[in-house]
Tab-separated table of C-alpha atoms in Angstrom:
chain	number	residue	atom	x	y	z
A	493	MET	CA	-106.665	30.340	-77.808
A	494	SER	CA	-103.628	33.085	-77.818
A	495	LEU	CA	-103.822	34.453	-81.630
A	496	PRO	CA	-101.251	37.267	-82.914
A	497	GLU	CA	-101.870	41.002	-82.779
A	498	ILE	CA	-104.203	42.321	-85.495
A	499	VAL	CA	-102.306	45.395	-87.513
A	500	SER	CA	-102.048	47.279	-90.855
A	501	ARG	CA	-100.387	46.224	-93.299
A	502	ALA	CA	-97.564	48.591	-93.067
A	503	GLN	CA	-97.160	47.559	-89.479
A	504	TRP	CA	-96.566	44.201	-90.629
A	505	ARG	CA	-94.622	44.321	-93.454
A	506	ALA	CA	-92.432	46.617	-90.799
A	507	ALA	CA	-92.248	43.545	-88.585
A	508	ARG	CA	-91.561	41.028	-91.269
A	509	GLU	CA	-88.412	42.928	-92.861
A	510	GLU	CA	-87.637	43.089	-88.902
A	511	LEU	CA	-87.406	39.107	-88.294
A	512	LEU	CA	-86.239	38.393	-92.145
A	513	GLY	CA	-82.721	40.335	-90.381
A	514	LYS	CA	-82.302	37.565	-87.907
A	515	GLU	CA	-83.660	34.707	-90.619
A	516	LYS	CA	-81.194	35.726	-93.083
A	517	ALA	CA	-78.165	35.773	-90.225
A	518	ALA	CA	-79.610	32.455	-88.816
A	519	THR	CA	-79.250	31.117	-92.489
A	520	ARG	CA	-75.686	32.670	-92.494
A	521	ALA	CA	-74.995	31.131	-88.861
A	522	ARG	CA	-76.533	27.360	-90.326
A	523	ASP	CA	-74.404	27.893	-93.574
A	524	ALA	CA	-71.504	28.297	-91.275
A	525	LEU	CA	-72.423	25.079	-88.684
A	526	ASN	CA	-72.818	23.034	-91.991
A	527	ALA	CA	-69.060	23.683	-93.057
A	528	GLU	CA	-68.056	23.146	-89.717
A	529	ARG	CA	-69.814	20.034	-89.923
A	530	ARG	CA	-68.146	19.044	-92.912
A	531	GLY	CA	-64.431	19.870	-91.017
A	532	LEU	CA	-65.360	16.671	-88.798
A	533	PRO	CA	-62.516	14.111	-88.818
A	534	MET	CA	-64.112	10.727	-89.918
A	535	VAL	CA	-63.698	7.096	-88.594
A	536	GLU	CA	-62.872	4.392	-90.777
A	537	ILE	CA	-65.226	0.854	-90.025
A	538	ASP	CA	-63.316	-1.913	-89.210
A	539	LYS	CA	-65.668	-3.881	-87.936
A	540	GLU	CA	-67.831	-6.582	-90.534
A	541	TYR	CA	-71.758	-5.626	-89.988
A	542	LEU	CA	-74.114	-7.903	-91.151
A	543	PHE	CA	-77.934	-7.268	-92.348
A	544	GLU	CA	-80.719	-8.230	-93.811
A	545	GLY	CA	-82.755	-6.593	-96.587
A	546	GLY	CA	-84.898	-6.873	-99.600
A	547	ASP	CA	-82.042	-8.678	-101.670
A	548	GLY	CA	-81.028	-11.392	-98.517
A	549	LYS	CA	-77.965	-10.642	-96.812
A	550	ALA	CA	-75.879	-7.435	-96.918
A	551	GLY	CA	-72.714	-6.063	-95.601
A	552	LEU	CA	-72.169	-2.247	-94.336
A	553	LEU	CA	-70.638	-1.345	-97.985
A	554	ASP	CA	-73.662	-3.027	-99.808
A	555	LEU	CA	-76.074	-0.529	-98.495
A	556	PHE	CA	-74.316	2.369	-100.443
A	557	GLU	CA	-75.814	0.592	-103.826
A	558	GLY	CA	-72.793	1.023	-105.166
A	559	ARG	CA	-72.674	5.541	-104.313
A	560	GLY	CA	-70.129	7.333	-102.537
A	561	GLN	CA	-72.468	8.063	-99.804
A	562	LEU	CA	-74.763	6.578	-97.043
A	563	VAL	CA	-77.367	8.081	-95.067
A	564	VAL	CA	-78.786	5.543	-92.256
A	565	TYR	CA	-82.631	6.104	-90.465
A	566	HIS	CA	-82.017	4.528	-87.272
A	567	PHE	CA	-85.568	3.700	-87.234
A	568	MET	CA	-86.951	2.171	-84.073
A	569	PHE	CA	-88.087	-1.353	-84.318
A	570	ALA	CA	-87.285	-4.180	-81.366
A	571	PRO	CA	-87.404	-7.073	-81.814
A	572	GLU	CA	-89.888	-7.950	-79.441
A	573	TRP	CA	-92.228	-5.299	-80.673
A	574	ASP	CA	-95.066	-6.066	-83.323
A	575	ALA	CA	-95.254	-2.684	-85.328
A	576	GLY	CA	-92.698	-0.119	-85.734
A	577	CYS	CA	-92.057	3.037	-83.758
A	578	ARG	CA	-95.039	5.483	-84.929
A	579	SER	CA	-92.695	8.815	-84.283
A	580	CYS	CA	-89.900	7.206	-86.572
A	581	SER	CA	-93.411	6.276	-88.606
A	582	ALA	CA	-94.002	9.690	-89.055
A	583	PHE	CA	-89.972	10.531	-89.708
A	584	LEU	CA	-90.648	8.121	-92.618
A	585	ASP	CA	-93.703	9.159	-94.114
A	586	GLN	CA	-91.831	12.778	-95.116
A	587	ILE	CA	-89.393	11.373	-97.012
A	588	GLY	CA	-89.442	12.640	-100.634
A	589	HIS	CA	-88.302	11.189	-103.650
A	590	LEU	CA	-84.756	9.482	-103.407
A	591	ALA	CA	-84.095	10.235	-106.915
A	592	HIS	CA	-82.579	13.781	-105.740
A	593	LEU	CA	-80.285	12.416	-103.080
A	594	LYS	CA	-78.941	9.839	-105.806
A	595	ALA	CA	-78.352	12.220	-108.239
A	596	ARG	CA	-75.763	12.732	-105.352
A	597	GLY	CA	-74.142	10.240	-105.279
A	598	THR	CA	-76.173	9.406	-101.605
A	599	THR	CA	-78.073	6.384	-100.488
A	600	PHE	CA	-80.615	6.373	-98.187
A	601	ALA	CA	-81.702	3.848	-95.982
A	602	ALA	CA	-83.750	2.659	-92.880
A	603	VAL	CA	-82.042	0.185	-90.314
A	604	SER	CA	-83.444	-1.266	-87.338
A	605	ARG	CA	-82.942	-4.102	-84.748
A	606	ALA	CA	-86.314	-6.236	-85.502
A	607	PRO	CA	-85.980	-9.313	-87.759
A	608	TYR	CA	-86.860	-8.552	-91.670
A	609	THR	CA	-89.772	-10.714	-91.399
A	610	LYS	CA	-91.129	-8.416	-88.976
A	611	ILE	CA	-90.021	-5.225	-90.792
A	612	LEU	CA	-91.641	-6.667	-94.235
A	613	PRO	CA	-94.921	-6.465	-93.436
A	614	PHE	CA	-95.133	-3.584	-91.515
A	615	LYS	CA	-93.428	-1.947	-94.389
A	616	ALA	CA	-95.923	-3.001	-97.022
A	617	ARG	CA	-98.514	-2.144	-94.451
A	618	MET	CA	-97.469	1.783	-94.241
A	619	GLY	CA	-96.724	1.472	-98.038
A	620	TRP	CA	-92.681	2.777	-97.984
A	621	THR	CA	-90.393	2.002	-101.326
A	622	VAL	CA	-87.138	2.997	-99.175
A	623	PRO	CA	-84.881	0.674	-98.395
A	624	TRP	CA	-84.943	-0.556	-95.215
A	625	TYR	CA	-82.111	-3.298	-93.434
A	626	SER	CA	-82.430	-5.796	-90.422
A	627	SER	CA	-79.302	-5.478	-87.822
A	628	PHE	CA	-81.236	-7.967	-85.592
A	629	GLY	CA	-78.242	-10.005	-83.694
A	630	GLY	CA	-75.708	-7.666	-84.615
A	631	GLU	CA	-73.999	-4.779	-82.831
A	632	PHE	CA	-74.277	-1.820	-85.731
A	633	ASN	CA	-77.492	-0.294	-83.555
A	634	TRP	CA	-75.220	-0.580	-80.194
A	635	ASP	CA	-72.078	1.126	-81.749
A	636	PHE	CA	-74.110	3.777	-83.196
A	637	ASP	CA	-75.524	4.833	-79.627
A	638	VAL	CA	-78.992	4.308	-80.800
A	639	THR	CA	-79.669	1.101	-78.447
A	640	LEU	CA	-78.770	1.467	-75.131
A	641	VAL	CA	-78.825	0.191	-71.607
A	642	GLY	CA	-81.432	2.023	-69.425
A	643	ASP	CA	-82.170	0.070	-66.156
A	644	GLY	CA	-80.821	-3.221	-67.092
A	645	GLU	CA	-83.217	-3.101	-70.540
A	646	PRO	CA	-82.329	-2.310	-73.779
A	647	VAL	CA	-83.564	1.452	-74.773
A	648	GLU	CA	-84.031	2.397	-78.570
A	649	ARG	CA	-83.486	5.905	-79.185
A	650	PRO	CA	-84.238	7.329	-83.000
A	651	GLY	CA	-80.750	8.934	-85.144
A	652	VAL	CA	-79.122	9.601	-88.164
A	653	SER	CA	-75.520	8.365	-89.086
A	654	CYS	CA	-73.784	9.297	-91.826
A	655	PHE	CA	-71.284	7.453	-93.532
A	656	LEU	CA	-68.219	8.192	-97.070
A	657	ARG	CA	-66.768	5.412	-98.993
A	658	ASP	CA	-63.650	5.406	-100.638
A	659	ARG	CA	-63.341	1.876	-103.093
A	660	ASP	CA	-64.244	-0.530	-100.243
A	661	ARG	CA	-63.561	1.486	-97.005
A	662	VAL	CA	-65.942	2.618	-95.175
A	663	PHE	CA	-66.151	5.767	-92.932
A	664	HIS	CA	-68.318	7.336	-90.374
A	665	THR	CA	-68.236	10.935	-90.596
A	666	TYR	CA	-71.585	11.909	-88.647
A	667	SER	CA	-74.351	11.403	-86.239
A	668	THR	CA	-77.458	12.910	-84.517
A	669	TYR	CA	-80.281	11.705	-82.052
A	670	GLU	CA	-83.525	12.697	-81.051
A	671	ARG	CA	-83.789	16.701	-81.057
A	672	GLY	CA	-81.096	16.631	-83.570
A	673	LEU	CA	-83.547	15.248	-86.086
A	674	ASP	CA	-86.163	18.279	-86.287
A	675	GLY	CA	-86.154	19.438	-89.511
A	676	LEU	CA	-84.909	16.903	-91.566
A	677	GLY	CA	-86.590	15.123	-94.131
A	678	SER	CA	-85.844	17.051	-97.450
A	679	THR	CA	-83.414	16.290	-99.521
A	680	THR	CA	-80.765	19.260	-98.547
A	681	SER	CA	-81.628	18.664	-95.396
A	682	PHE	CA	-80.102	15.367	-95.256
A	683	LEU	CA	-76.992	16.414	-97.454
A	684	ASP	CA	-75.998	18.636	-94.712
A	685	LEU	CA	-74.965	16.367	-92.453
A	686	THR	CA	-72.996	14.444	-94.873
A	687	ALA	CA	-68.882	14.826	-95.397
A	688	LEU	CA	-70.141	16.601	-98.906
A	689	GLY	CA	-72.810	18.376	-98.372
A	690	ARG	CA	-74.655	19.693	-100.874
A	691	GLN	CA	-71.895	19.453	-103.221
A	692	GLU	CA	-71.506	23.135	-104.620
A	693	GLU	CA	-69.700	25.603	-105.356
A	694	TRP	CA	-70.556	28.118	-102.448
A	695	GLU	CA	-69.885	25.705	-100.037
A	696	GLU	CA	-66.744	25.216	-97.779
A	697	PRO	CA	-64.127	23.792	-97.393
A	698	LYS	CA	-63.831	23.502	-101.121
A	699	GLY	CA	-63.006	21.146	-103.581
A	700	ARG	CA	-65.943	18.346	-102.697
A	701	ALA	CA	-68.429	20.259	-105.167
A	702	SER	CA	-67.174	17.487	-107.748
A	703	VAL	CA	-65.398	14.677	-105.770
A	704	LEU	CA	-68.555	12.048	-107.274
A	705	GLY	CA	-67.680	12.840	-110.871
A	706	ALA	CA	-70.468	15.240	-111.279
A	707	PRO	CA	-71.417	18.973	-111.749
A	708	ALA	CA	-71.903	20.622	-109.018
A	709	GLY	CA	-75.502	20.156	-107.081
A	710	SER	CA	-77.695	22.229	-108.291
A	711	ALA	CA	-76.596	21.669	-111.875
A	712	ARG	CA	-78.190	18.384	-111.827
A	713	VAL	CA	-81.480	18.599	-110.326
A	714	LEU	CA	-83.677	17.565	-112.741
A	715	TYR	CA	-87.300	16.391	-112.782
A	716	HIS	CA	-86.807	12.643	-110.550
A	717	ASP	CA	-88.429	10.782	-113.784
A	718	GLU	CA	-85.391	12.214	-115.771
A	719	TYR	CA	-82.558	10.320	-113.509
A	720	GLU	CA	-80.473	8.057	-115.639
A	721	ASP	CA	-80.135	6.292	-111.586
């Protein structure tokens, strides 16, 4: 096994401070990239998608649960499989309490091609409470490039897609796949993918921090059992 070099405390501190400068530069670069992502245009969804979840049939607008934004995790679970993807399952295992996303007007949900009759027992086995919908028989997975044709057979890949709504109009703002999912799982990591971001006053472009009618991001953080929603 190759282990780090052993040095004195002073040498470690000097090396750590040098690395810290690079870490701060990476943070500033990430903030700039997030701002550029929020500057992307969006596409209105004009197709009717039908899903099945715990409350029966649902359209894409229903997946928002009345909130302004929706983050969909494209969970790999093909109709012919008996269980969901192991890597996707590990991803869902790391999802934190959804109350903090909801407090910023953002709903998180998983969507798979498997019938809901297969999703439901697997979800119970895993002990998850995350909303999970079936897009079985529909074109949702194909339209958002998570089910592809490979050697004549459908091939699944994981991804995340973000949506924004204006009353009854739904817009697609962003998608990322495979290695683009690295580092996701926390509330802020998901918000950074959305059009409204963390809804902090310091974020660019300006004017989106209170667009959902609530205080700026960090001002609304509570214990998860204190939120009204």
